PDB file of C-alpha atoms in Angstrom:
ATOM      1  CA  MET A 735       0.000   0.000   0.000  1.00  0.00           C
ATOM      2  CA  PHE A 736       1.271   3.449  -0.775  1.00  0.00           C
ATOM      3  CA  ASN A 737       0.031   6.944  -0.130  1.00  0.00           C
ATOM      4  CA  ILE A 738       0.393   9.888  -2.506  1.00  0.00           C
ATOM      5  CA  GLU A 739       0.392  13.294  -0.852  1.00  0.00           C
ATOM      6  CA  ASP A 740       0.634  16.916  -1.974  1.00  0.00           C
ATOM      7  CA  CYS A 741      -1.048  16.407  -5.338  1.00  0.00           C
ATOM      8  CA  VAL A 742      -1.495  19.455  -7.560  1.00  0.00           C
ATOM      9  CA  ASN A 743      -5.032  18.405  -8.526  1.00  0.00           C
ATOM     10  CA  SER A 744      -6.570  16.820  -5.422  1.00  0.00           C
ATOM     11  CA  ASN A 745      -9.908  16.175  -7.174  1.00  0.00           C
ATOM     12  CA  VAL A 746      -8.456  13.258  -9.110  1.00  0.00           C
ATOM     13  CA  VAL A 747      -7.683   9.857  -7.627  1.00  0.00           C
ATOM     14  CA  THR A 748      -6.236   6.806  -9.310  1.00  0.00           C
ATOM     15  CA  VAL A 749      -6.801   3.394  -7.751  1.00  0.00           C
ATOM     16  CA  LEU A 750      -4.509   0.574  -8.801  1.00  0.00           C
ATOM     17  CA  VAL A 751      -5.946  -2.918  -8.382  1.00  0.00           C
ATOM     18  CA  HIS A 752      -3.597  -5.864  -8.790  1.00  0.00           C
ATOM     19  CA  SER A 753      -4.178  -9.540  -8.157  1.00  0.00           C
ATOM     20  CA  GLY A 754      -3.058 -12.876  -9.497  1.00  0.00           C
ATOM     21  CA  ASN A 755      -6.679 -13.773 -10.130  1.00  0.00           C
ATOM     22  CA  LYS A 756      -8.820 -11.942 -12.701  1.00  0.00           C
ATOM     23  CA  ILE A 757     -12.014 -12.668 -10.740  1.00  0.00           C
ATOM     24  CA  ILE A 758     -10.653 -10.810  -7.702  1.00  0.00           C
ATOM     25  CA  VAL A 759      -9.772  -7.808  -9.883  1.00  0.00           C
ATOM     26  CA  GLU A 760     -13.285  -7.751 -11.388  1.00  0.00           C
ATOM     27  CA  GLU A 761     -14.856  -7.993  -7.912  1.00  0.00           C
ATOM     28  CA  ALA A 762     -12.660  -5.125  -6.689  1.00  0.00           C
ATOM     29  CA  LYS A 763     -13.681  -3.004  -9.678  1.00  0.00           C
ATOM     30  CA  ARG A 764     -17.375  -3.687  -8.996  1.00  0.00           C
ATOM     31  CA  PHE A 765     -16.873  -2.902  -5.314  1.00  0.00           C
ATOM     32  CA  LEU A 766     -15.212   0.433  -6.102  1.00  0.00           C
ATOM     33  CA  CYS A 767     -17.942   1.306  -8.609  1.00  0.00           C
ATOM     34  CA  ASP A 768     -20.644   0.516  -6.040  1.00  0.00           C
ATOM     35  CA  ALA A 769     -18.843   2.577  -3.389  1.00  0.00           C
ATOM     36  CA  MET A 770     -18.552   5.570  -5.719  1.00  0.00           C
ATOM     37  CA  CYS A 771     -22.250   5.306  -6.583  1.00  0.00           C
ATOM     38  CA  VAL A 772     -23.135   5.305  -2.883  1.00  0.00           C
ATOM     39  CA  VAL A 773     -21.050   8.433  -2.290  1.00  0.00           C
ATOM     40  CA  GLN A 774     -22.588  10.134  -5.326  1.00  0.00           C
ATOM     41  CA  ASN A 775     -26.116   9.280  -4.152  1.00  0.00           C
ATOM     42  CA  LEU A 776     -25.376  10.602  -0.660  1.00  0.00           C
ATOM     43  CA  ILE A 777     -24.064  13.844  -2.123  1.00  0.00           C
ATOM     44  CA  ASN A 778     -27.169  14.251  -4.312  1.00  0.00           C
ATOM     45  CA  ASP A 779     -29.687  13.160  -1.663  1.00  0.00           C
ATOM     46  CA  ASN A 780     -28.508  12.786   1.919  1.00  0.00           C
ATOM     47  CA  HIS A 781     -31.361  10.544   3.077  1.00  0.00           C
ATOM     48  CA  VAL A 782     -30.195   7.130   4.246  1.00  0.00           C
ATOM     49  CA  VAL A 783     -32.256   3.981   4.683  1.00  0.00           C
ATOM     50  CA  TYR A 784     -30.450   1.774   7.148  1.00  0.00           C
ATOM     51  CA  GLY A 785     -30.336  -1.972   6.612  1.00  0.00           C
ATOM     52  CA  GLY A 786     -29.466  -4.980   8.690  1.00  0.00           C
ATOM     53  CA  GLU A 787     -32.867  -5.294  10.374  1.00  0.00           C
ATOM     54  CA  SER A 788     -32.578  -1.787  11.861  1.00  0.00           C
ATOM     55  CA  ALA A 789     -36.106  -0.844  10.750  1.00  0.00           C
ATOM     56  CA  GLU A 790     -37.557  -3.926  12.433  1.00  0.00           C
ATOM     57  CA  ILE A 791     -35.610  -3.268  15.634  1.00  0.00           C
ATOM     58  CA  SER A 792     -36.722   0.373  15.700  1.00  0.00           C
ATOM     59  CA  CYS A 793     -40.354  -0.646  15.198  1.00  0.00           C
ATOM     60  CA  SER A 794     -40.146  -3.368  17.839  1.00  0.00           C
ATOM     61  CA  ILE A 795     -38.742  -0.926  20.426  1.00  0.00           C
ATOM     62  CA  THR A 796     -41.509   1.599  19.756  1.00  0.00           C
ATOM     63  CA  ILE A 797     -44.271  -1.017  19.743  1.00  0.00           C
ATOM     64  CA  SER A 798     -42.892  -2.614  22.911  1.00  0.00           C
ATOM     65  CA  LYS A 799     -43.088   0.761  24.699  1.00  0.00           C
ATOM     66  CA  TYR A 800     -46.659   1.116  23.461  1.00  0.00           C
ATOM     67  CA  ALA A 801     -47.507  -2.401  24.682  1.00  0.00           C
ATOM     68  CA  ASP A 802     -46.452  -1.453  28.202  1.00  0.00           C
ATOM     69  CA  THR A 803     -49.205   1.167  28.254  1.00  0.00           C
ATOM     70  CA  ILE A 804     -51.927  -1.363  27.338  1.00  0.00           C
ATOM     71  CA  LEU A 805     -53.722  -3.231  30.112  1.00  0.00           C
ATOM     72  CA  GLY A 806     -55.099  -6.732  29.801  1.00  0.00           C
ATOM     73  CA  VAL A 807     -54.625  -9.605  27.387  1.00  0.00           C
ATOM     74  CA  GLY A 808     -54.029  -7.304  24.424  1.00  0.00           C
ATOM     75  CA  GLN A 809     -50.603  -6.525  25.837  1.00  0.00           C
ATOM     76  CA  TYR A 810     -49.542 -10.162  25.313  1.00  0.00           C
ATOM     77  CA  ALA A 811     -50.634 -10.075  21.688  1.00  0.00           C
ATOM     78  CA  ILE A 812     -48.656  -6.911  21.048  1.00  0.00           C
ATOM     79  CA  HIS A 813     -45.556  -8.385  22.719  1.00  0.00           C
ATOM     80  CA  ALA A 814     -45.952 -11.504  20.545  1.00  0.00           C
ATOM     81  CA  PHE A 815     -45.913  -9.222  17.501  1.00  0.00           C
ATOM     82  CA  VAL A 816     -42.746  -7.553  18.818  1.00  0.00           C
ATOM     83  CA  ASP A 817     -41.149 -11.003  19.209  1.00  0.00           C
ATOM     84  CA  ALA A 818     -42.136 -11.822  15.636  1.00  0.00           C
ATOM     85  CA  LEU A 819     -40.420  -8.647  14.404  1.00  0.00           C
ATOM     86  CA  GLY A 820     -37.265  -9.754  16.211  1.00  0.00           C
ATOM     87  CA  SER A 821     -37.259 -13.140  14.490  1.00  0.00           C
ATOM     88  CA  TYR A 822     -37.832 -11.727  11.009  1.00  0.00           C
ATOM     89  CA  LYS A 823     -34.238 -11.813   9.732  1.00  0.00           C
ATOM     90  CA  PRO A 824     -33.237 -15.333  10.900  1.00  0.00           C
ATOM     91  CA  VAL A 825     -36.322 -16.731   9.136  1.00  0.00           C
ATOM     92  CA  LEU A 826     -35.134 -15.336   5.801  1.00  0.00           C
TER      93      LEU A 826
END
């Protein structure tokens, strides 16, 4: 790995990808292209939709707080729904 500093034109970057396997080089090129697209999309529109079951966890926390305010048997049904939200990803 090497680092280039004090460039005259700092808006330009060259990435060298080298591997003994052509498949690894193609995967690295796709990865860099995807990363640049993500950065471009964030610059154009800074709204982010988080992944990794974060939406389900956020919903389950909010619904669980709501379930604590409910009295009676309905509270158990709501907590069962919260448990189902927590098991969503492992089922897939």
